[in-house]
CSV table of C-alpha atoms in Angstrom, one decimal:
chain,number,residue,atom,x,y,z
A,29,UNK,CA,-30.7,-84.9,19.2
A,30,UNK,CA,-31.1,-82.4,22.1
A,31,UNK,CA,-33.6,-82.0,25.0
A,32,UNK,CA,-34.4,-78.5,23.2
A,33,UNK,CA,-35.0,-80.0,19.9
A,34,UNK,CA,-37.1,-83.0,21.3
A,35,UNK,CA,-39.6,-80.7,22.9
A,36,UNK,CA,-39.1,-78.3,19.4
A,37,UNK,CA,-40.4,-81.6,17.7
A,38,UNK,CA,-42.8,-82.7,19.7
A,39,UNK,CA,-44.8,-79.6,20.2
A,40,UNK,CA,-44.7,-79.1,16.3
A,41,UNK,CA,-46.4,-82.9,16.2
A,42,UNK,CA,-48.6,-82.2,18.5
A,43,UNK,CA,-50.2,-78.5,16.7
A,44,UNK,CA,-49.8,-80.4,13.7
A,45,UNK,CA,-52.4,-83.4,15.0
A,46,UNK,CA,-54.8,-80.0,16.7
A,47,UNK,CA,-54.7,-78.0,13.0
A,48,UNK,CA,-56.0,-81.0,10.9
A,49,UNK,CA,-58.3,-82.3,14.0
A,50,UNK,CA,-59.7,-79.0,14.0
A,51,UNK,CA,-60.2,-78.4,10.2
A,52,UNK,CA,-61.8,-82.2,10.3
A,53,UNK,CA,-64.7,-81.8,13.0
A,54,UNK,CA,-67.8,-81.0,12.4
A,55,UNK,CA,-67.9,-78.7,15.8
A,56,UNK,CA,-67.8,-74.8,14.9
A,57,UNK,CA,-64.7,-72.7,15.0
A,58,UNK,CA,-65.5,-70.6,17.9
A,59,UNK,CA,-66.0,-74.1,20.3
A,60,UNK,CA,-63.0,-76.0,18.4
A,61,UNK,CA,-60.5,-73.3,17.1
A,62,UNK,CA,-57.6,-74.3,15.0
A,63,UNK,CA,-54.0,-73.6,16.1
A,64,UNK,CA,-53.4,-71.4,13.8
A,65,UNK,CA,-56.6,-69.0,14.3
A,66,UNK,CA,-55.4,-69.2,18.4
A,67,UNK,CA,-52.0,-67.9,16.9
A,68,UNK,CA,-53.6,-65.1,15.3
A,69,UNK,CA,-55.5,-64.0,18.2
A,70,UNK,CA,-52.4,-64.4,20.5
A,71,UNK,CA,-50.3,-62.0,18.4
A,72,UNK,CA,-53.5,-59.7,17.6
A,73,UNK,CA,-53.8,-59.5,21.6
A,74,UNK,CA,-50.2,-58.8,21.6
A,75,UNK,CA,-49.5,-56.5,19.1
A,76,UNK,CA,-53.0,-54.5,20.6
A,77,UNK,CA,-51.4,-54.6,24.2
A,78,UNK,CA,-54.5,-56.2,25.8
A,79,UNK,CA,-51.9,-59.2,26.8
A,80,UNK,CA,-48.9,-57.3,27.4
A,81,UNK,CA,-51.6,-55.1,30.0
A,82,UNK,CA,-53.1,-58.6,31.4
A,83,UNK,CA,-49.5,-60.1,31.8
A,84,UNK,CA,-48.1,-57.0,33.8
A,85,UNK,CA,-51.6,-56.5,35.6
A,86,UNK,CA,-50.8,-60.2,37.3
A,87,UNK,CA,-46.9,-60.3,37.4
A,88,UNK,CA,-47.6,-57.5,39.5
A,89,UNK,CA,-50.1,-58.7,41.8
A,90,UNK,CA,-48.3,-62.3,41.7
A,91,UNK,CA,-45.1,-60.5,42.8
A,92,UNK,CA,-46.6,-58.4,45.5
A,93,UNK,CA,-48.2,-61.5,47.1
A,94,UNK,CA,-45.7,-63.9,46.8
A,95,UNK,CA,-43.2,-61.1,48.4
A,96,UNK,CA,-45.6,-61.0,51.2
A,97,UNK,CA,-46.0,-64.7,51.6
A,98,UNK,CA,-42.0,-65.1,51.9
A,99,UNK,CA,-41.6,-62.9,54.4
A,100,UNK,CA,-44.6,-64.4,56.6
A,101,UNK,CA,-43.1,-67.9,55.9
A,102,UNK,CA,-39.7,-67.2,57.1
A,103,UNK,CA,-41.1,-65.1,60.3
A,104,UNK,CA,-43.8,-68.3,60.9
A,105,UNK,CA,-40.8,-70.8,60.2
A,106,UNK,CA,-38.7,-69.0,62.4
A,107,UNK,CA,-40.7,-69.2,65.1
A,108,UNK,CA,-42.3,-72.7,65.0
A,109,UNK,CA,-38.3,-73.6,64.9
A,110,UNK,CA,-37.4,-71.7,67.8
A,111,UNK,CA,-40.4,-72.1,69.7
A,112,UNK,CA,-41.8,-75.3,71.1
A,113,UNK,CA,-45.2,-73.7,72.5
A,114,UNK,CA,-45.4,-72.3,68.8
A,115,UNK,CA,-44.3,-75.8,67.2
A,116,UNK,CA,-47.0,-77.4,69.2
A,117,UNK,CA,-50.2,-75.4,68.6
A,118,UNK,CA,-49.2,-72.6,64.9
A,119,UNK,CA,-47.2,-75.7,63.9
A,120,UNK,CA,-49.8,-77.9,63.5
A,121,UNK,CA,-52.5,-75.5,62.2
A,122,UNK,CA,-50.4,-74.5,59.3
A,123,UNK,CA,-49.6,-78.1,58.6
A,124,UNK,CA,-53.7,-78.4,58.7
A,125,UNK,CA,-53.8,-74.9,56.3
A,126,UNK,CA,-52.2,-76.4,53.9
A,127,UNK,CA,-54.1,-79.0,53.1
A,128,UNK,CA,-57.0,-75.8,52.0
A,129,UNK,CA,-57.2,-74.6,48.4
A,130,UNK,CA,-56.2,-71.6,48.4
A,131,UNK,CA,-59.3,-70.9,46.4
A,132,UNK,CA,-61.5,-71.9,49.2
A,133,UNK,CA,-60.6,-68.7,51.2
A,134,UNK,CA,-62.0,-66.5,48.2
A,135,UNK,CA,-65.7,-66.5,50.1
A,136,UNK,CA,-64.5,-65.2,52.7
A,137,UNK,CA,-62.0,-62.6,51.2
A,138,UNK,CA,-64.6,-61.1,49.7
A,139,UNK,CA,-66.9,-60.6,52.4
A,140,UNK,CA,-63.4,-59.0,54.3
A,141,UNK,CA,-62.4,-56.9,51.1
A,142,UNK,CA,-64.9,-56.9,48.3
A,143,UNK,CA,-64.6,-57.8,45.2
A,144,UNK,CA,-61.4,-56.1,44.3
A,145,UNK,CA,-57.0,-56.4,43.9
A,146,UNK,CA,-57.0,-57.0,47.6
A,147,UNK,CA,-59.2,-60.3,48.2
A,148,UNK,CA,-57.3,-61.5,45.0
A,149,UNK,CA,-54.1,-60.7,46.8
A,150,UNK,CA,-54.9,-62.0,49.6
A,151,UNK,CA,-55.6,-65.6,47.8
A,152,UNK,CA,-52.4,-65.0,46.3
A,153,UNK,CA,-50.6,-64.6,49.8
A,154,UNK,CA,-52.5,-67.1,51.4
A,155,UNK,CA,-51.6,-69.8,48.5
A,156,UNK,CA,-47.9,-70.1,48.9
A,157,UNK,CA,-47.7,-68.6,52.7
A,158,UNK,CA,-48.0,-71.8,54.2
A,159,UNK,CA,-46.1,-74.0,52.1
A,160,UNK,CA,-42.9,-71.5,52.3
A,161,UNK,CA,-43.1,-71.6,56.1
A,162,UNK,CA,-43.3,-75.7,56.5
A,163,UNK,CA,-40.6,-75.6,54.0
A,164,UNK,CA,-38.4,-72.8,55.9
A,165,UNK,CA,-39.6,-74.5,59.2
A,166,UNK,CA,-38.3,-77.9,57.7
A,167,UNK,CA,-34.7,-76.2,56.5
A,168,UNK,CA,-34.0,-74.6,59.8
A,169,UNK,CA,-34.4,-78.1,61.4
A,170,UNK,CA,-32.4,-79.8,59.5
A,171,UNK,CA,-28.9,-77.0,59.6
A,172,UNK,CA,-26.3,-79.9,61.2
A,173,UNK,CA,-25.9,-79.9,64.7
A,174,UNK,CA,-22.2,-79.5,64.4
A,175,UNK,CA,-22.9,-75.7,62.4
A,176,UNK,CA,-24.5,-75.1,65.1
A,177,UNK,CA,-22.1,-75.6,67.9
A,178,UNK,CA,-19.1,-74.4,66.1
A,179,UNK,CA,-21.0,-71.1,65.5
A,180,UNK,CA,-21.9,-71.1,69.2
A,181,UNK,CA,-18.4,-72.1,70.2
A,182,UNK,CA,-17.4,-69.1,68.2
A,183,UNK,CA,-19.3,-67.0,69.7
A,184,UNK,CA,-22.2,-66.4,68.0
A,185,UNK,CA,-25.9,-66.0,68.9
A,186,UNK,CA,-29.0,-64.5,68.8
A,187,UNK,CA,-29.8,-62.3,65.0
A,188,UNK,CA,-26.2,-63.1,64.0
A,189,UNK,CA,-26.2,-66.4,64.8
A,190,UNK,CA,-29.3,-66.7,62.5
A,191,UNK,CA,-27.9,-64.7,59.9
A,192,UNK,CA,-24.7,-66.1,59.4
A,193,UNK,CA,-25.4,-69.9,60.5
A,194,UNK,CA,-29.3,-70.9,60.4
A,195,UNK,CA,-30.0,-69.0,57.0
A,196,UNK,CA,-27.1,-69.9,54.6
A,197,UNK,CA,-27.6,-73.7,56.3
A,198,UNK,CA,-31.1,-73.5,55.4
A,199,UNK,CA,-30.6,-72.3,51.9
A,200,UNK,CA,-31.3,-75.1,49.4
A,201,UNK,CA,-34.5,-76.0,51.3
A,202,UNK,CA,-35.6,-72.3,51.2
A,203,UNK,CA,-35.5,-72.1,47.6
A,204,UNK,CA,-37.1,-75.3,47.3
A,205,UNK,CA,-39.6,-73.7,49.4
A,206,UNK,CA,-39.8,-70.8,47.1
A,207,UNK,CA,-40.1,-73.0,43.6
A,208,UNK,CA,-43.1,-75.2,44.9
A,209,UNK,CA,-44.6,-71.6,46.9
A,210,UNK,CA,-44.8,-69.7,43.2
A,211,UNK,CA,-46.2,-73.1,42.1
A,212,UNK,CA,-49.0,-72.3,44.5
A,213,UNK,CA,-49.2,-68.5,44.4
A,214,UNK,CA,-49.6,-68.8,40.5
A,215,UNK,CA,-52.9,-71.1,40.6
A,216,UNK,CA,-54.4,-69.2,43.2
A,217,UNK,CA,-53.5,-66.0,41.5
A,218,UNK,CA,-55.6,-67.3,38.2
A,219,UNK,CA,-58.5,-68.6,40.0
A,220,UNK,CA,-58.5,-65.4,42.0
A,221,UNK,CA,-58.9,-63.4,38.8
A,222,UNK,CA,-61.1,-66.2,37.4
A,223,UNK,CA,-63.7,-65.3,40.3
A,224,UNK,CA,-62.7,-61.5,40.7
A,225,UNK,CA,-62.2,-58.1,39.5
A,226,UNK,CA,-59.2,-56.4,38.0
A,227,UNK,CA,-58.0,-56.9,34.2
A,228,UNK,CA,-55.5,-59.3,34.0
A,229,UNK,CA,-54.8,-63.0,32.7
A,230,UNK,CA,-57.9,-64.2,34.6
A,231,UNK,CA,-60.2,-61.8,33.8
A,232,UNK,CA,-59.2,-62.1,30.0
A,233,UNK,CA,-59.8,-65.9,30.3
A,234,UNK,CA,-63.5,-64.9,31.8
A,235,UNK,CA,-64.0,-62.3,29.1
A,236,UNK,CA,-63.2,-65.1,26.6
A,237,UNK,CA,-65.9,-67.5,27.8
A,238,UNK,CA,-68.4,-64.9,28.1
A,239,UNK,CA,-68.1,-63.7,24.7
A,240,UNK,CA,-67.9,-67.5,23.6
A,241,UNK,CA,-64.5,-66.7,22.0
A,242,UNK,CA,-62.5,-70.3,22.9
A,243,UNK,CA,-59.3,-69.1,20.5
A,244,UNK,CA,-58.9,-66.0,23.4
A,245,UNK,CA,-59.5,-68.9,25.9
A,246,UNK,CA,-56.9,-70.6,24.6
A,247,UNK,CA,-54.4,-68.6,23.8
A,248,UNK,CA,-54.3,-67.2,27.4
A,249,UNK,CA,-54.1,-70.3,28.5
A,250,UNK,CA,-50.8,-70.5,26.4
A,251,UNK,CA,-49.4,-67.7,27.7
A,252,UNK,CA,-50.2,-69.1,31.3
A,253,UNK,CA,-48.6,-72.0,30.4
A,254,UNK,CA,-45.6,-70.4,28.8
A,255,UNK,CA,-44.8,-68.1,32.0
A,256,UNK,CA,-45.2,-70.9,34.4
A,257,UNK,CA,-42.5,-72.6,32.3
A,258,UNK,CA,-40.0,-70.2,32.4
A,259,UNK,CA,-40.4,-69.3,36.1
A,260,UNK,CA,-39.9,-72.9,37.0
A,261,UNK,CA,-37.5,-74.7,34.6
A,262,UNK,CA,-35.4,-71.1,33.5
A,263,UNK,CA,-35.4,-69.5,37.1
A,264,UNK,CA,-36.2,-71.8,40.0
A,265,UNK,CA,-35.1,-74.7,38.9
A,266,UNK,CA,-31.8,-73.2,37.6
A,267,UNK,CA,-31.2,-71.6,41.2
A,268,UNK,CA,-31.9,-74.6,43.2
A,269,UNK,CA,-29.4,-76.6,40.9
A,270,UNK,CA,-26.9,-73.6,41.4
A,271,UNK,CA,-27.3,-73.6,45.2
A,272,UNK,CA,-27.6,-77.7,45.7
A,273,UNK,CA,-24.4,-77.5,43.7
A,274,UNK,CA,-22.6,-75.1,45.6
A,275,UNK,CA,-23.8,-76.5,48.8
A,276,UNK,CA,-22.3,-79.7,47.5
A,277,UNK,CA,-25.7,-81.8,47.7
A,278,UNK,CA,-26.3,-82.8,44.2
């Protein structure tokens, strides 16, 4: 029997137990829905496009955020690495960073921005920024000693000898960084909405417990779920086995 098939199985067990657990309480239908009244509304929502426009309202923020938060954690990585005044004082802030939901910051974005796309984009950016640069700061420390001199012997240095040396060396940690960063960037991107403006999975999660409707609750939920699943087992996870492979580390 195959992994696929397995998980085929055991989710089928598993709405099988919630259908006749639901139709056997004595709770109403709009605390307890059944599976198949949380399929309905997840095909009603998409066939309406309220999902398709909540899905693309947050891929889009998601994207746009965790694009940001790359690009900060290579520039911070990069300079904590080459840098020992930076190592010593940005180095250990960000380590302490870290350790802040992501969510915590939302108070204060919205005194900054208001309550708009940008204070949830900056949660967004501020989730996964500091876990991609201790992960590219980690992956530039550990590119072998003898890459380095042979690239130096050969003559290389400054941008190209980051380009063509530290980067590609660093590579499988980066996209580790990357996998556990959109990890991070995902949750804060839902609590942003959660708390915020803007319509997308969030806000439709909000507008489900406010109109006491826990089959839309659920079924965004699902389709949280879902995506999260195929960003990390179908692309992430797929690239950092392609890369550890072809770096020879797995």
């Amino acid at each position: 029997m195959t992994t696929v098939l397995r998980r085929v199985i055991f989710i089928a067990m598993l709405a099988g137990i919630w259908e006749v657990t639901s139709r056997l309480s004595d709770l109403p239908t709009f605390m307890f829905p059944s599976f198949t009244q949380v399929i309905q509304t997840l095909l009603s929502g998409l066939i309406s496009g309220q999902m398709i426009s909540a899905i693309t309202s947050s891929l889009g923020r998601l994207l746009l955020g965790f694009s940001i938060a790359i690009i900060l954690g290579l520039l911070l990585g990069y300079l904590i690495w080459r840098f020992k005044l930076v190592e010593d004082t940005l180095g250990f802030l960000v380590t302490a960073l870290q350790s802040i939901p992501s969510i915590v910051w939302f108070p204060l974005a919205i005194i900054w921005f208001g309550l708009n796309d940008i204070a949830i984009l900056f949660i967004v950016t501020i989730g996964a920024t500091w876990t991609m640069t201790i992960n590219a700061t980690s992956g530039f420390k550990n590119v072998p000693t003898l890459y380095q001199r042979v690239g130096k012997t050969f003559g290389s240095n400054g941008f190209h000898f980051l380009r063509t040396v530290i980067l590609p060396s660093s590579v499988p940690q980066l996209i580790s960084g990357l996998r556990i960063a959109w990890a991070f960037s995902w949750r804060a991107l839902m609590a942003g909405e959660l708390l915020g403006a803007g319509n997308g999975l969030g806000q439709l999660l909000e507008t489900g417990r406010s109109l006491g409707q826990m089959d839309l609750v659920i079924s965004v939920m699902i389709i949280i779920g879902v995506i999260g699943t195929i960003m990390d087992n179908v692309v992430f996870l797929r690239l950092e086995r392609n890369v550890q492979k072809k770096w020879g580390v797995s």
